[in-house]
Coordinates of C-alpha atoms in Angstrom, one line a residue:
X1 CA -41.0 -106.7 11.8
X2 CA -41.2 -103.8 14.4
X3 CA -43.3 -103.5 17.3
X4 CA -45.5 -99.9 16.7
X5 CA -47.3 -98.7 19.8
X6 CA -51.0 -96.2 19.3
X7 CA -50.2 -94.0 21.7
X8 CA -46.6 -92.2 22.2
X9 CA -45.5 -92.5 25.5
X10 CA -47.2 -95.7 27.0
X11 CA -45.7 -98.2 29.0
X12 CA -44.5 -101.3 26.8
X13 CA -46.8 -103.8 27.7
X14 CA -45.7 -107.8 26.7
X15 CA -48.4 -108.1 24.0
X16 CA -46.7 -105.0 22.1
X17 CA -43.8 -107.3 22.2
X18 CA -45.6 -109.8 20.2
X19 CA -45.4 -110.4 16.9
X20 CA -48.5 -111.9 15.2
X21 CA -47.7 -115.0 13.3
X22 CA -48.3 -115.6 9.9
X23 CA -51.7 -116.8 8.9
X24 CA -51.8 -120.0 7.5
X25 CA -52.2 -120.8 3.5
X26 CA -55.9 -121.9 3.5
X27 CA -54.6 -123.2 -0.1
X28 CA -52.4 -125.4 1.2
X29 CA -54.5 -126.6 4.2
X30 CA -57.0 -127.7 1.2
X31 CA -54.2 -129.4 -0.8
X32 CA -52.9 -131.5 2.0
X33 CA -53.8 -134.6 2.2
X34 CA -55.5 -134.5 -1.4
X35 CA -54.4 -136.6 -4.4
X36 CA -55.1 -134.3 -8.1
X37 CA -55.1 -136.0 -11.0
X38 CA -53.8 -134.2 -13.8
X39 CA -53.9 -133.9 -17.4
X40 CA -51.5 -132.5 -20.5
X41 CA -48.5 -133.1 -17.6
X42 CA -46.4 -132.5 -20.5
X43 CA -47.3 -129.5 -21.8
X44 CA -46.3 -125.8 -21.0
X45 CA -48.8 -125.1 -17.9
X46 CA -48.8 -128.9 -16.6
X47 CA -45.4 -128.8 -15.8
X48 CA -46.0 -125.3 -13.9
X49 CA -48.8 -126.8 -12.3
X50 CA -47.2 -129.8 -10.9
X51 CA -44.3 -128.2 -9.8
X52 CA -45.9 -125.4 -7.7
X53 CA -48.7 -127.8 -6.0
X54 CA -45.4 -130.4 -5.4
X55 CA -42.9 -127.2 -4.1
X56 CA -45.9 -125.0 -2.3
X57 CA -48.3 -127.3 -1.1
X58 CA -46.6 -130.0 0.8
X59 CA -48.6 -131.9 2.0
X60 CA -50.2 -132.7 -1.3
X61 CA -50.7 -136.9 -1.2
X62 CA -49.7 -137.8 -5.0
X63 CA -50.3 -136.3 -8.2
X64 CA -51.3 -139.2 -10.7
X65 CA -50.3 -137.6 -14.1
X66 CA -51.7 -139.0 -17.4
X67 CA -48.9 -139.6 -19.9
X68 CA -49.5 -140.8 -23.5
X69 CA -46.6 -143.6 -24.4
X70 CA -44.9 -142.9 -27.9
X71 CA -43.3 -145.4 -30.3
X72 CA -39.9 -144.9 -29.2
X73 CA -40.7 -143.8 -25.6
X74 CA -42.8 -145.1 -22.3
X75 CA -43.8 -143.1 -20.3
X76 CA -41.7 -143.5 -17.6
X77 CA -38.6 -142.4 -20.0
X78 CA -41.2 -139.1 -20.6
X79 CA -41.0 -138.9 -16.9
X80 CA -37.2 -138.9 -16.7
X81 CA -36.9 -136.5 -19.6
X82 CA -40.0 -133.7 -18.5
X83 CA -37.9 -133.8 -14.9
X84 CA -34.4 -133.2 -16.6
X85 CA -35.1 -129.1 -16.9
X86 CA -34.0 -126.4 -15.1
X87 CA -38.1 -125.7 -14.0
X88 CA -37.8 -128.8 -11.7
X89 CA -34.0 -127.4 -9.9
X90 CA -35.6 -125.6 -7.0
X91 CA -38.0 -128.2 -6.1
X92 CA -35.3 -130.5 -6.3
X93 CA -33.4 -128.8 -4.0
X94 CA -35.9 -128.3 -1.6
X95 CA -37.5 -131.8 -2.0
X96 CA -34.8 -134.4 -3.0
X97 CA -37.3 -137.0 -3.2
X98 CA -40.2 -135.4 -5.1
X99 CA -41.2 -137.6 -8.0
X100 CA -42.4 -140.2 -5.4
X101 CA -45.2 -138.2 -5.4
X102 CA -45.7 -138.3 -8.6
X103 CA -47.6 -141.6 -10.7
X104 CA -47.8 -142.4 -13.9
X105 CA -51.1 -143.2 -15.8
X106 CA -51.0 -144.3 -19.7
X107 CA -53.4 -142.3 -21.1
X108 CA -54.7 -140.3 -24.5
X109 CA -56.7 -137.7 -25.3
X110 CA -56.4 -138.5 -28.9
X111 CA -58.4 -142.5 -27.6
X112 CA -62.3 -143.1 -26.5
X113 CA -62.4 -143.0 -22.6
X114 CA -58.8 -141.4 -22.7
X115 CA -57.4 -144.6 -23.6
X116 CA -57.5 -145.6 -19.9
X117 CA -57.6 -149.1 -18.4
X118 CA -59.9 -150.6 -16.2
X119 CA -57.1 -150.6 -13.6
X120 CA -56.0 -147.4 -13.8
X121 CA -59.7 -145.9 -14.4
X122 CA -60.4 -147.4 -10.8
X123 CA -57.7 -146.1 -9.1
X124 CA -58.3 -142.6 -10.3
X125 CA -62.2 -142.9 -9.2
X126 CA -61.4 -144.2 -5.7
X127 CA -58.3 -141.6 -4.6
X128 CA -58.7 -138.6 -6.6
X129 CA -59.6 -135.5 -5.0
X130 CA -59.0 -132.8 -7.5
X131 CA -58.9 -132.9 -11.1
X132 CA -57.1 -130.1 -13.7
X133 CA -58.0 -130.9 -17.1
X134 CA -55.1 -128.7 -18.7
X135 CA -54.9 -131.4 -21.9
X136 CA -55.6 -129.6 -25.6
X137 CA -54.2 -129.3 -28.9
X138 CA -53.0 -126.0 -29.5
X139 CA -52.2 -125.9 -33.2
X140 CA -54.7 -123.3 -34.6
X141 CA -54.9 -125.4 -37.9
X142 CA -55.5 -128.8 -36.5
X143 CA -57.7 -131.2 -38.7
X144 CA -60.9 -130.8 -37.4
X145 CA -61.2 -134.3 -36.2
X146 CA -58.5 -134.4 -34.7
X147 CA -59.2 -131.4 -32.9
X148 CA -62.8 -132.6 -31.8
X149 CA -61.2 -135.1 -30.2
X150 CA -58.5 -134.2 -28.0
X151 CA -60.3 -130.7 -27.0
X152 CA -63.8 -132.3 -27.0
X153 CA -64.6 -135.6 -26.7
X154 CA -61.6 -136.1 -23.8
X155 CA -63.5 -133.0 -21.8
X156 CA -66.3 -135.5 -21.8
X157 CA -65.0 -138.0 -20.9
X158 CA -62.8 -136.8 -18.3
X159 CA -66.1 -135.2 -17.0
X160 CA -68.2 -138.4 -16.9
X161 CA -65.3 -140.1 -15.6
X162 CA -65.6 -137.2 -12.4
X163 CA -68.6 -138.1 -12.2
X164 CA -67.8 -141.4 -10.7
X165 CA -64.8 -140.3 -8.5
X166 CA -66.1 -141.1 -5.2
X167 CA -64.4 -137.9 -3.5
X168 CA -64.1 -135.3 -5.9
X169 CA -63.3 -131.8 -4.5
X170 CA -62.8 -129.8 -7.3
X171 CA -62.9 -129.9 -11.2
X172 CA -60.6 -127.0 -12.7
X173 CA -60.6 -126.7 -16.7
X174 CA -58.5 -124.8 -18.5
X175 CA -59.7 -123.1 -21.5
X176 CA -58.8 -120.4 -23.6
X177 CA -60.1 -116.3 -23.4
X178 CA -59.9 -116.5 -26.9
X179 CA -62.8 -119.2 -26.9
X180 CA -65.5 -116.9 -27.5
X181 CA -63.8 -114.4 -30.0
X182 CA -66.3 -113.8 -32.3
X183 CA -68.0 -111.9 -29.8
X184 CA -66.3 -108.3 -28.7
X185 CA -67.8 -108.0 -25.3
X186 CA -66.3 -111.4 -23.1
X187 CA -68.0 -111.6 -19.8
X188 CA -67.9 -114.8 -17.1
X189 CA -70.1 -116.8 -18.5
X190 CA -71.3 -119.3 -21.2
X191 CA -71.7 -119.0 -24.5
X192 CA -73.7 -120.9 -26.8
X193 CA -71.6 -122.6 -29.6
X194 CA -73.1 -122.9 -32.8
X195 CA -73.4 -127.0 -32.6
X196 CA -72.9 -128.8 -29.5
X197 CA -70.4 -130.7 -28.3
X198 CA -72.0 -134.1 -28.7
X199 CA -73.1 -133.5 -32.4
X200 CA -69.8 -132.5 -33.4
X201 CA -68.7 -135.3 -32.2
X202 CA -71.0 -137.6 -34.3
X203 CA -70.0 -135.5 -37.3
X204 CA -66.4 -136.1 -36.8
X205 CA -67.0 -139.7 -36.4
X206 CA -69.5 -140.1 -39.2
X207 CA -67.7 -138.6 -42.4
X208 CA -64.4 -138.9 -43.7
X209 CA -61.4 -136.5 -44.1
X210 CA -62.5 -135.4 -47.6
X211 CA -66.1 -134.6 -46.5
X212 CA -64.8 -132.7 -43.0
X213 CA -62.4 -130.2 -45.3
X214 CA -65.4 -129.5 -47.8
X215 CA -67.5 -128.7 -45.0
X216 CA -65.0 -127.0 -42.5
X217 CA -65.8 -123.7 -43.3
X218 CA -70.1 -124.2 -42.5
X219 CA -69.1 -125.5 -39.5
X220 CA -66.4 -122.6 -38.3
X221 CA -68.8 -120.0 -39.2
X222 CA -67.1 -116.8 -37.7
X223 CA -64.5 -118.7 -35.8
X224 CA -60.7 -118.1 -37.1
X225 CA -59.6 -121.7 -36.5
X226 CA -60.5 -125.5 -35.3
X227 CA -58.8 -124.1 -31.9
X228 CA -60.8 -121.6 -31.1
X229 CA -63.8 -123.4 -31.8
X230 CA -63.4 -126.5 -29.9
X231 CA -62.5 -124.6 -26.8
X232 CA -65.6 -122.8 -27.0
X233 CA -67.7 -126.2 -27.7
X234 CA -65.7 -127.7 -24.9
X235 CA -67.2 -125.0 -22.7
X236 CA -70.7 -126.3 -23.8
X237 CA -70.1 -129.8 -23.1
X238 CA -68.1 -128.8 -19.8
X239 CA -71.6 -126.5 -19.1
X240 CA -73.7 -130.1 -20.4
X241 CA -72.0 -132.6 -18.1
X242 CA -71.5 -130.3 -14.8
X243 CA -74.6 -131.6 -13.0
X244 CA -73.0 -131.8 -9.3
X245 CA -69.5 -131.2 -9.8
X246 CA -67.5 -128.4 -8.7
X247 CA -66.2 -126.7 -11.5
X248 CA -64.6 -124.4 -12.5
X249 CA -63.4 -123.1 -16.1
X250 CA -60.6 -120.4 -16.3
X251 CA -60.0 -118.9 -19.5
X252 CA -56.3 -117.4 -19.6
X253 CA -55.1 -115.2 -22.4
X254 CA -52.0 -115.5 -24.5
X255 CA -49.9 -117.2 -21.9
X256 CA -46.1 -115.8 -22.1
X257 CA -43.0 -116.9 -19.7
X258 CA -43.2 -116.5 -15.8
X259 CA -42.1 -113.4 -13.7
X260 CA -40.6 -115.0 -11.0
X261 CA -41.0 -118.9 -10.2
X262 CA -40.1 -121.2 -10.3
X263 CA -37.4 -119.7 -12.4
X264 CA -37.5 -116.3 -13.7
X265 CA -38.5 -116.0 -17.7
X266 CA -39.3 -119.7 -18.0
X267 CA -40.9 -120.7 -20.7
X268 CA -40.7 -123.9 -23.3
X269 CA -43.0 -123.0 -26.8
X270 CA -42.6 -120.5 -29.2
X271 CA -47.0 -120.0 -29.4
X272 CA -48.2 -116.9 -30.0
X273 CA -46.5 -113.9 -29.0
X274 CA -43.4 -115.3 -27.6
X275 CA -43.1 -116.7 -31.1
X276 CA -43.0 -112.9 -32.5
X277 CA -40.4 -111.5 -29.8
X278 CA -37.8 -115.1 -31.0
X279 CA -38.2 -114.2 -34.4
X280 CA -37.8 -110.8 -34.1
X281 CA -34.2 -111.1 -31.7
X282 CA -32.9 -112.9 -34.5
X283 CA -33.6 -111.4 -37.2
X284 CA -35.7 -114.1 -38.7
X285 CA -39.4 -112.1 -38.6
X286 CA -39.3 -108.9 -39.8
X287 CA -43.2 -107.9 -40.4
X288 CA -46.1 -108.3 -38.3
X289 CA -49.7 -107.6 -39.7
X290 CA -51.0 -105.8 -36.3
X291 CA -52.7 -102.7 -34.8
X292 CA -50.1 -100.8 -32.6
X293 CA -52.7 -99.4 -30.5
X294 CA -55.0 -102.6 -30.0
X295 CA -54.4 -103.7 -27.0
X296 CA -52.1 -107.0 -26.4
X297 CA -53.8 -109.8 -24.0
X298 CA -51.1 -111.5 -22.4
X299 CA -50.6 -113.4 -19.1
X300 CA -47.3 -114.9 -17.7
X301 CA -47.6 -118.1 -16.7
X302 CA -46.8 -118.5 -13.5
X303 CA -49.4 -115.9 -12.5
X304 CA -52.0 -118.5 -14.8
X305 CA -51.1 -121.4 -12.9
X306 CA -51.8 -119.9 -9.6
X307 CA -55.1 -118.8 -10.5
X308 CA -55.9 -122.4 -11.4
X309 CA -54.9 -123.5 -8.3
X310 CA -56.2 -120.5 -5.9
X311 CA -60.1 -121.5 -8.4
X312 CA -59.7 -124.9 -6.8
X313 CA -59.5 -124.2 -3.9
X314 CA -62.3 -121.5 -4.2
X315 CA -64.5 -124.0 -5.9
X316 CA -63.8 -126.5 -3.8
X317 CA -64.2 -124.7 -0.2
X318 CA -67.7 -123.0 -1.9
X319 CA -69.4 -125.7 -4.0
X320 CA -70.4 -129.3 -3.0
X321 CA -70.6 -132.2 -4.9
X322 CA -73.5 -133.7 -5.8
X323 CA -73.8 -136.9 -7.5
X324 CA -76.9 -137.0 -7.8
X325 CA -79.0 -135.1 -10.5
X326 CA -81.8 -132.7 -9.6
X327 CA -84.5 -133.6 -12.2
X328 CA -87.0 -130.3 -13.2
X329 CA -89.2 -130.2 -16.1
X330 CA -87.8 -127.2 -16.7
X331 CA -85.0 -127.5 -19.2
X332 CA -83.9 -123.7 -18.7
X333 CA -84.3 -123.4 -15.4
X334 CA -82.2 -126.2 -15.0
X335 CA -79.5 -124.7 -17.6
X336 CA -79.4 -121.6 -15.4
X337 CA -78.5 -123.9 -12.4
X338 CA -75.7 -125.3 -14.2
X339 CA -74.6 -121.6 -15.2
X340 CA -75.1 -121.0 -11.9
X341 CA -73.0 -124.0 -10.4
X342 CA -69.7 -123.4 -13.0
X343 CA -67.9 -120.9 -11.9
X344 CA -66.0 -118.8 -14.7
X345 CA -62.8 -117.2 -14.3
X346 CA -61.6 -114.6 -17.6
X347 CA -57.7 -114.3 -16.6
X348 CA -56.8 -111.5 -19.1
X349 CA -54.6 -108.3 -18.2
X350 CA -56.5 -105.2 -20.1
X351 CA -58.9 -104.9 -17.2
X352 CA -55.8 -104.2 -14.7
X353 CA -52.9 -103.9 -16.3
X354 CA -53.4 -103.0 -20.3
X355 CA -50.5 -103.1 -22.9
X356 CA -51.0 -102.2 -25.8
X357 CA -48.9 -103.9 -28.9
X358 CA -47.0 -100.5 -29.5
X359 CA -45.8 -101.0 -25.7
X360 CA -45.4 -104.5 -26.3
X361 CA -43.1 -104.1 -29.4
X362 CA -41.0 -101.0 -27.9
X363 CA -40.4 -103.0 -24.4
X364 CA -39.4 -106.2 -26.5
X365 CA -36.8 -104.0 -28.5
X366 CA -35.3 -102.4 -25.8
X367 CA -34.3 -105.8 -23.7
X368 CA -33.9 -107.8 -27.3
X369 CA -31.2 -104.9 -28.2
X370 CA -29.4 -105.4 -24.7
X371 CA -28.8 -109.0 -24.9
X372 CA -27.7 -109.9 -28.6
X373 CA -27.7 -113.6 -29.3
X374 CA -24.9 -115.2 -31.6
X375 CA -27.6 -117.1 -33.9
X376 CA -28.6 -113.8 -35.2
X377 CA -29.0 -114.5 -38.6
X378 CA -29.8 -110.2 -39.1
X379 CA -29.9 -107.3 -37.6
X380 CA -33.2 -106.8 -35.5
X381 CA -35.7 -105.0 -38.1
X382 CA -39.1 -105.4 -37.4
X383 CA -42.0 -103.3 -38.7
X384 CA -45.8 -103.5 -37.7
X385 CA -48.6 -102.6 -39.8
X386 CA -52.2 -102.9 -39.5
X387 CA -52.8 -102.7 -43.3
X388 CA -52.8 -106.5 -44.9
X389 CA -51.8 -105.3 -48.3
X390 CA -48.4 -103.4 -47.4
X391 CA -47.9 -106.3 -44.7
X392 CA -48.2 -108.9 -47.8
X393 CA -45.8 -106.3 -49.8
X394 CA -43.3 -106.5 -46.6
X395 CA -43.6 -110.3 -46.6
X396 CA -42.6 -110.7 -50.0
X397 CA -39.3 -107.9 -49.4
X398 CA -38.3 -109.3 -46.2
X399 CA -39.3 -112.5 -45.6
X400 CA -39.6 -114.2 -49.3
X401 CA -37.1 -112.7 -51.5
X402 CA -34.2 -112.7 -49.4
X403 CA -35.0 -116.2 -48.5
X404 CA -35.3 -117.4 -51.8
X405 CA -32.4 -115.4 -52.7
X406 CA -30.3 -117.3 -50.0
X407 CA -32.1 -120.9 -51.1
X408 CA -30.6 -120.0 -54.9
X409 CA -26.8 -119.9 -53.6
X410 CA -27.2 -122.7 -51.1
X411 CA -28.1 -124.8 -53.9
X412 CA -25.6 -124.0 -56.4
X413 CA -22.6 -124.6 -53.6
X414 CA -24.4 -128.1 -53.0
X415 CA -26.0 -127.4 -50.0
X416 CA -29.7 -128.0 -48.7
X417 CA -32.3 -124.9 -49.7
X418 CA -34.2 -124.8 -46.0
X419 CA -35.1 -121.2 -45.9
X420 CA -38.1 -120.9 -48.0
X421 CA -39.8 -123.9 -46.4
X422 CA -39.5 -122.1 -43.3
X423 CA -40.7 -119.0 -44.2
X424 CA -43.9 -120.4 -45.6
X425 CA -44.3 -121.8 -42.5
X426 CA -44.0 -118.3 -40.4
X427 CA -45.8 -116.5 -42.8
X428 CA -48.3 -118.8 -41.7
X429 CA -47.8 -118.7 -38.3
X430 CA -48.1 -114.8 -38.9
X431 CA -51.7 -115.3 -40.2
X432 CA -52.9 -116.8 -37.8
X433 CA -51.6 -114.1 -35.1
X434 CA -52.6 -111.3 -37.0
X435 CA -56.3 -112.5 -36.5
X436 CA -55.6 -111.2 -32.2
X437 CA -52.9 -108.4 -33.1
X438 CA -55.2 -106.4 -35.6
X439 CA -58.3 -106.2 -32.7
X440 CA -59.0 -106.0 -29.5
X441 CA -61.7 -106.9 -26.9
X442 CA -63.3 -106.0 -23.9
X443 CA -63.3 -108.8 -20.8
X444 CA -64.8 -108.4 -17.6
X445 CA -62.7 -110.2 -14.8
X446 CA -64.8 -109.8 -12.0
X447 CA -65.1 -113.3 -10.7
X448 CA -61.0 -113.1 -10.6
X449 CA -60.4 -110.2 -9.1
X450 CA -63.3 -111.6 -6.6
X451 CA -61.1 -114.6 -6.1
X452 CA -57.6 -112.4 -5.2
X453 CA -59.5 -110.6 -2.8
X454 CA -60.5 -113.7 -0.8
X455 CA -57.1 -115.2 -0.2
X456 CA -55.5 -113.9 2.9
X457 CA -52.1 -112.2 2.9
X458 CA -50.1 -115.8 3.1
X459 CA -51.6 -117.3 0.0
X460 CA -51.7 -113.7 -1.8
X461 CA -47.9 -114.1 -1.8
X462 CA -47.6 -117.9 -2.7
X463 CA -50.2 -117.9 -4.9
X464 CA -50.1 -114.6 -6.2
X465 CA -52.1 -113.8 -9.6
X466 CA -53.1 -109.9 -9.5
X467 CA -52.3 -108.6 -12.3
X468 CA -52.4 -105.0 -10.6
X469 CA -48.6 -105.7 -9.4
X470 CA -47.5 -106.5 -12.0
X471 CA -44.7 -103.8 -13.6
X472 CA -44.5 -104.5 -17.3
X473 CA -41.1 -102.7 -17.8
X474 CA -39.2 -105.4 -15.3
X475 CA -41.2 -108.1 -16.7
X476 CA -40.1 -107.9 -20.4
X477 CA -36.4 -107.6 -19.5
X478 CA -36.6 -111.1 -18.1
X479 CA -38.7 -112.4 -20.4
X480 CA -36.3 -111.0 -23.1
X481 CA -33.6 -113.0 -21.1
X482 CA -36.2 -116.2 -20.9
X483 CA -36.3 -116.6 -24.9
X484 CA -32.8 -116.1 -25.2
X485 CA -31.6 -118.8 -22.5
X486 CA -34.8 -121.0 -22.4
X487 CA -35.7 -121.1 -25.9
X488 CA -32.7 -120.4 -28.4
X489 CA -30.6 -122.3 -25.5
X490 CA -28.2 -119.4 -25.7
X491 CA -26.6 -118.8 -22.3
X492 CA -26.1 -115.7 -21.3
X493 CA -22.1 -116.1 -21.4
X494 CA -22.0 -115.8 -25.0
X495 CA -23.4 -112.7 -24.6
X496 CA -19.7 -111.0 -25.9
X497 CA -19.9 -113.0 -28.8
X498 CA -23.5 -111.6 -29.6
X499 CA -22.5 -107.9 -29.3
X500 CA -20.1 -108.4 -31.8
X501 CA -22.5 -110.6 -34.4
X502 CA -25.1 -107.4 -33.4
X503 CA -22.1 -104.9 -34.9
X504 CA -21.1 -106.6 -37.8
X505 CA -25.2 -107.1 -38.6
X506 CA -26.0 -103.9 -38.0
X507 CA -22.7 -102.6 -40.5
X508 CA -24.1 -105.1 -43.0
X509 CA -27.9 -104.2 -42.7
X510 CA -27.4 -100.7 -42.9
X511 CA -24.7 -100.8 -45.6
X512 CA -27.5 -103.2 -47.6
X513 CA -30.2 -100.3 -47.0
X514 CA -27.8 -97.6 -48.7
X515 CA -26.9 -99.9 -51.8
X516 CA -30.5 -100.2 -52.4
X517 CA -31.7 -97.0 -51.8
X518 CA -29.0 -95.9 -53.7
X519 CA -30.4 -98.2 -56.6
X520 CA -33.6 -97.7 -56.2
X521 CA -32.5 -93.7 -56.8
X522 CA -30.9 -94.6 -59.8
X523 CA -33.5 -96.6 -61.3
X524 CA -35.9 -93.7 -60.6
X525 CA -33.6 -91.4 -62.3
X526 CA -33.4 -93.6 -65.6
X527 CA -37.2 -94.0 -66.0
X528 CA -37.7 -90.1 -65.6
X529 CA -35.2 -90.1 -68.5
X530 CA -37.0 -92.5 -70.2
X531 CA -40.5 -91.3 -70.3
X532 CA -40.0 -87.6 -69.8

């Protein structure tokens, strides 16, 4: 930094010498010290969470992380393996001995109580300081019980469970933007569901599997999915239960890879639109059923995860716990209060920094192009249209004839037909997307831009969530890069090898187009012939 002096001329004085220090991260003054406990450790934003609070904020006391053992795993061998990733490299580097901070408790959303013990339920109420509840299912066409369950009932219990954690900071839940979809206009607050949380569960525990699919569709109503739903009933119960906690709900959009940390284009599921660009780079999806000019609400994650963590702290230095419950004989007033207490952060890019899918689909073209992967199975041909009856004609040209095409000679040379299983199950996957490709919303986002503005200039670049910096154009070339090294596994050494596949795809493709055109010509020709 340089020394600038007011007035030209002075005498240099020892205080312009100076150099003002850095403020300190108020973030990580609120962190130290504290113990989090965490849920869905495992999954995509967990491990983003854990590993920023762990590298950032140092002085963090543990991090108790609930794990779910599996058949063939404990979870201290789900430990060794989530650790075994290129996301954990710089944090090992900078903190050898890291996972000391980190312990183990067996639990399940899928169980009553989150399958806890006593033991472990104890510990967690006496040292547990903040809580992120980032556990879900995010299959859009889970059962609805199952559903109910791990997006539900576990957000109540985790929430009574608060309730007796003897100093509790702050409460941060992570839900979905999406929650409320059937409305257009998405502003910070609550919603009313169309059953509560507590009577769904009931229902889910009171009829079988036969009687919940007849009825499924009464009790969606206008919601697209059993996902979408159950967020926005987990907002209800999260709204029911929040008597004197500090809470917080933040409601991110489609989450895609990071910009920058811990690595650069990180990202470990194919949901949503990341799902799209894969497909797309090698040549497996070639249609989308979307609007071009709708606009396209996605997030990267690592800006997500430090908004979680900057609400924490801003729900935790601004609200008080209270334990115990303020009784009024008014049942809306005291509603109100709860509004009042949850505070509601929309994390969505259209109010800052819109895209729209057009933009999104050029962008992802021009870095997919650059950086050719040798799985291509075809040359990159993708086509978007908003109309669901030439999308459904596309499906059946691109996606289902050539696959049963393919299926027919890989049976008759003795091999396994895999292809049209797996197109019936991105055709499906293409459903369900088309639902928040073909329209749009409007989100207000004051409570998060409210919440960038009060971190000071330290935690505004450790924390750093404003979408307003963000430059699309950079972005996408490393999230191109991201899929292609983090999800196909494709280093970017074999990148020679991929130029070439590209070629000799594109030679095929375009050679394919012609013979067909040309018969398609010819076949014209012989029915004007016919008929005429």
């Amino acid at each position: 930094m340089v020394a600038t002096f007011e007035r030209e001329g002075d005498d240099i004085t020892v205080s312009d010498m100076v150099i003002p220090e850095a403020e300190a991260s108020q973030i990580e003054k609120y962190f130290s010290g504290s113990t989090v406990f965490l849920t869905g450790g495992t999954g995509f934003l967990g491990k983003l969470i854990t590993e920023k609070l762990l590298r950032t904020c140092r002085g963090v006391k543990r991090i108790y992380l609930m794990i779910r053992s599996k058949k063939d795993k404990t979870i201290e061998k789900r430990l060794e393996e989530l650790v075994d990733n290129v996301l954990w490299e710089r944090l090992r580097k900078e903190q050898p001995n890291f996972i000391e901070k980190i312990v183990l408790v067996n639990g399940d959303c899928t169980l009553s109580n989150l399958g806890l013990s006593d033991e472990d339920r104890q510990k967690l109420i006496n040292e547990v300081n903040c809580v992120f509840h980032c556990a879900a299912t995010v299959r859009f066409d889970e059962k609805i019980r199952s559903a109910t369950h791990i997006n539900i009932r576990a957000t109540r219990d985790i929430l009574l469970l608060s309730k007796e954690i003897k100093n509790l900071k702050s409460f941060v839940y992570v839900s979905t933007a999406f929650s409320n979809c059937i409305r257009k206009e998405i502003n910070e607050e609550f919603y009313e569901p169309t059953i509560s949380g507590d009577k769904l569960i009931t229902l889910v525990d009171t009829l079988n599997e036969e009687m919940l699919d007849s009825i499924l569709p009464t009790i969606l109503g206008q919601w697209p999915n059993t996902y979408a739903l159950t967020k926005a009933v987990a907002e209800e119960v999260v709204k029911s239960y929040s008597d004197g906690l500090p809470i917080a709900i933040v409601r991110p959009a489609i989450v895609i890879s990071t910009v920058k940390e811990p690595v650069a284009g990180w990202i470990d599921n194919i949901y949503g639109a990341t799902g799209v660009l894969v497909g797309a780079a090698l040549g497996v999806i070639r249609t989308l059923q979307c609007d071009k000019n709708c606009r396209a609400e996605i997030v990267p994650a690592d800006y997500v995860i430090n908004c979680c963590i900057s609400a924490a702290w801003d729900i935790g230095t601004t609200k008080k716990s209270n334990k115990i419950k303020e009784l009024t004989f008014d049942d809306k007033q005291n509603d109100k209060k709860k509004e009042d207490e949850v505070q509601i952060y929309n994390y969505v890019c259209s109010p800052e920094k819109p895209i729209r899918w057009k933009d999104f689909m050029m962008l992802a073209e021009k870095y997919l192009k650059q950086i050719p992967s040798p799985l291509l199975i075809w040359h990159y041909c993708f086509i978007i249209t908003p109309n669901y009856y030439l999308h459904m004609l596309l499906i059946i040209l691109l996606h289902r004839v050539p696959a049963y095409t393919i299926d027919f000679f890989a049976k008759c040379i003795g091999r396994e037909p895999m292809l049209v299983k797996g197109y019936k199950k991105i055709d499906k996957f293409l459903r369900v997307l088309a639902y928040f490709a073909t329209q749009e919303w409007h989100f207000q986002n004051k409570n998060t831009q409210a919440l960038w503005r009060k971190l000071n200039e330290t935690d505004k670049k450790s924390f750093e969530f404003s979408l307003d910096l963000l430059d699309w154009d950079a972005f996408f070339s490393t999230y191109a890069r991201g899929g292609r090294v983090y999800l196909c596994k494709d280093p970017m050494e074999s990148l020679p090898q991929g130029r070439i596949k590209y070629r000799n795809l594109q030679i095929a493709h375009y050679t394919l187009c012609m013979v067909l055109l040309f018969i398609f010509v010819r076949f014209i020709i012989f029915l004007w012939h016919c008929f005429v």
